[in-house]
Steps between C-alpha positions, in 0.01 A plus 500: 500500500357817349758706685787295349347533152472879535862525616621286208311710244630820657856363493470415130353840425794669670753273326347540152732788401798274574381247245425767242861556398593637159201731500248218520548405132547135581859469380747284681819641646760589238259509205478865422350604170564866429221707359543752223568843639401805300697814580344825387730800455422799708301765319691812404346802664600839363415792722580867463735651755326624813395863511708691749376822653743733668404769748605851399815616673461714808550872436841627601494828687827678550500740792783744559743376762442626850802686633534557869744782571636569847361794688702816449744581773568866574774646710383617836488875522790638696402776741677821424644588841821672580564295816724198460593268782806292446627260760854376496593207718861388524545133442 
């Protein structure tokens, strides 16, 4: 008997939110009485613009352009000999 009584009380405790419709104010369904709603305007907040800090610009260093010139080419020295060999082949 005690077990059945405990189960019944537990069932009612779990079902209590179902019976507490309309916020638990005791109104029947369909009888809604609106409350007065006060709307406050948002406060106006005036702030100065944010301070911005800039890093100084990087120094610009101009270097002269690097020019790569080809190595000088000299004519090979021609030996000063009086002997000349010329070969003539008929084609």
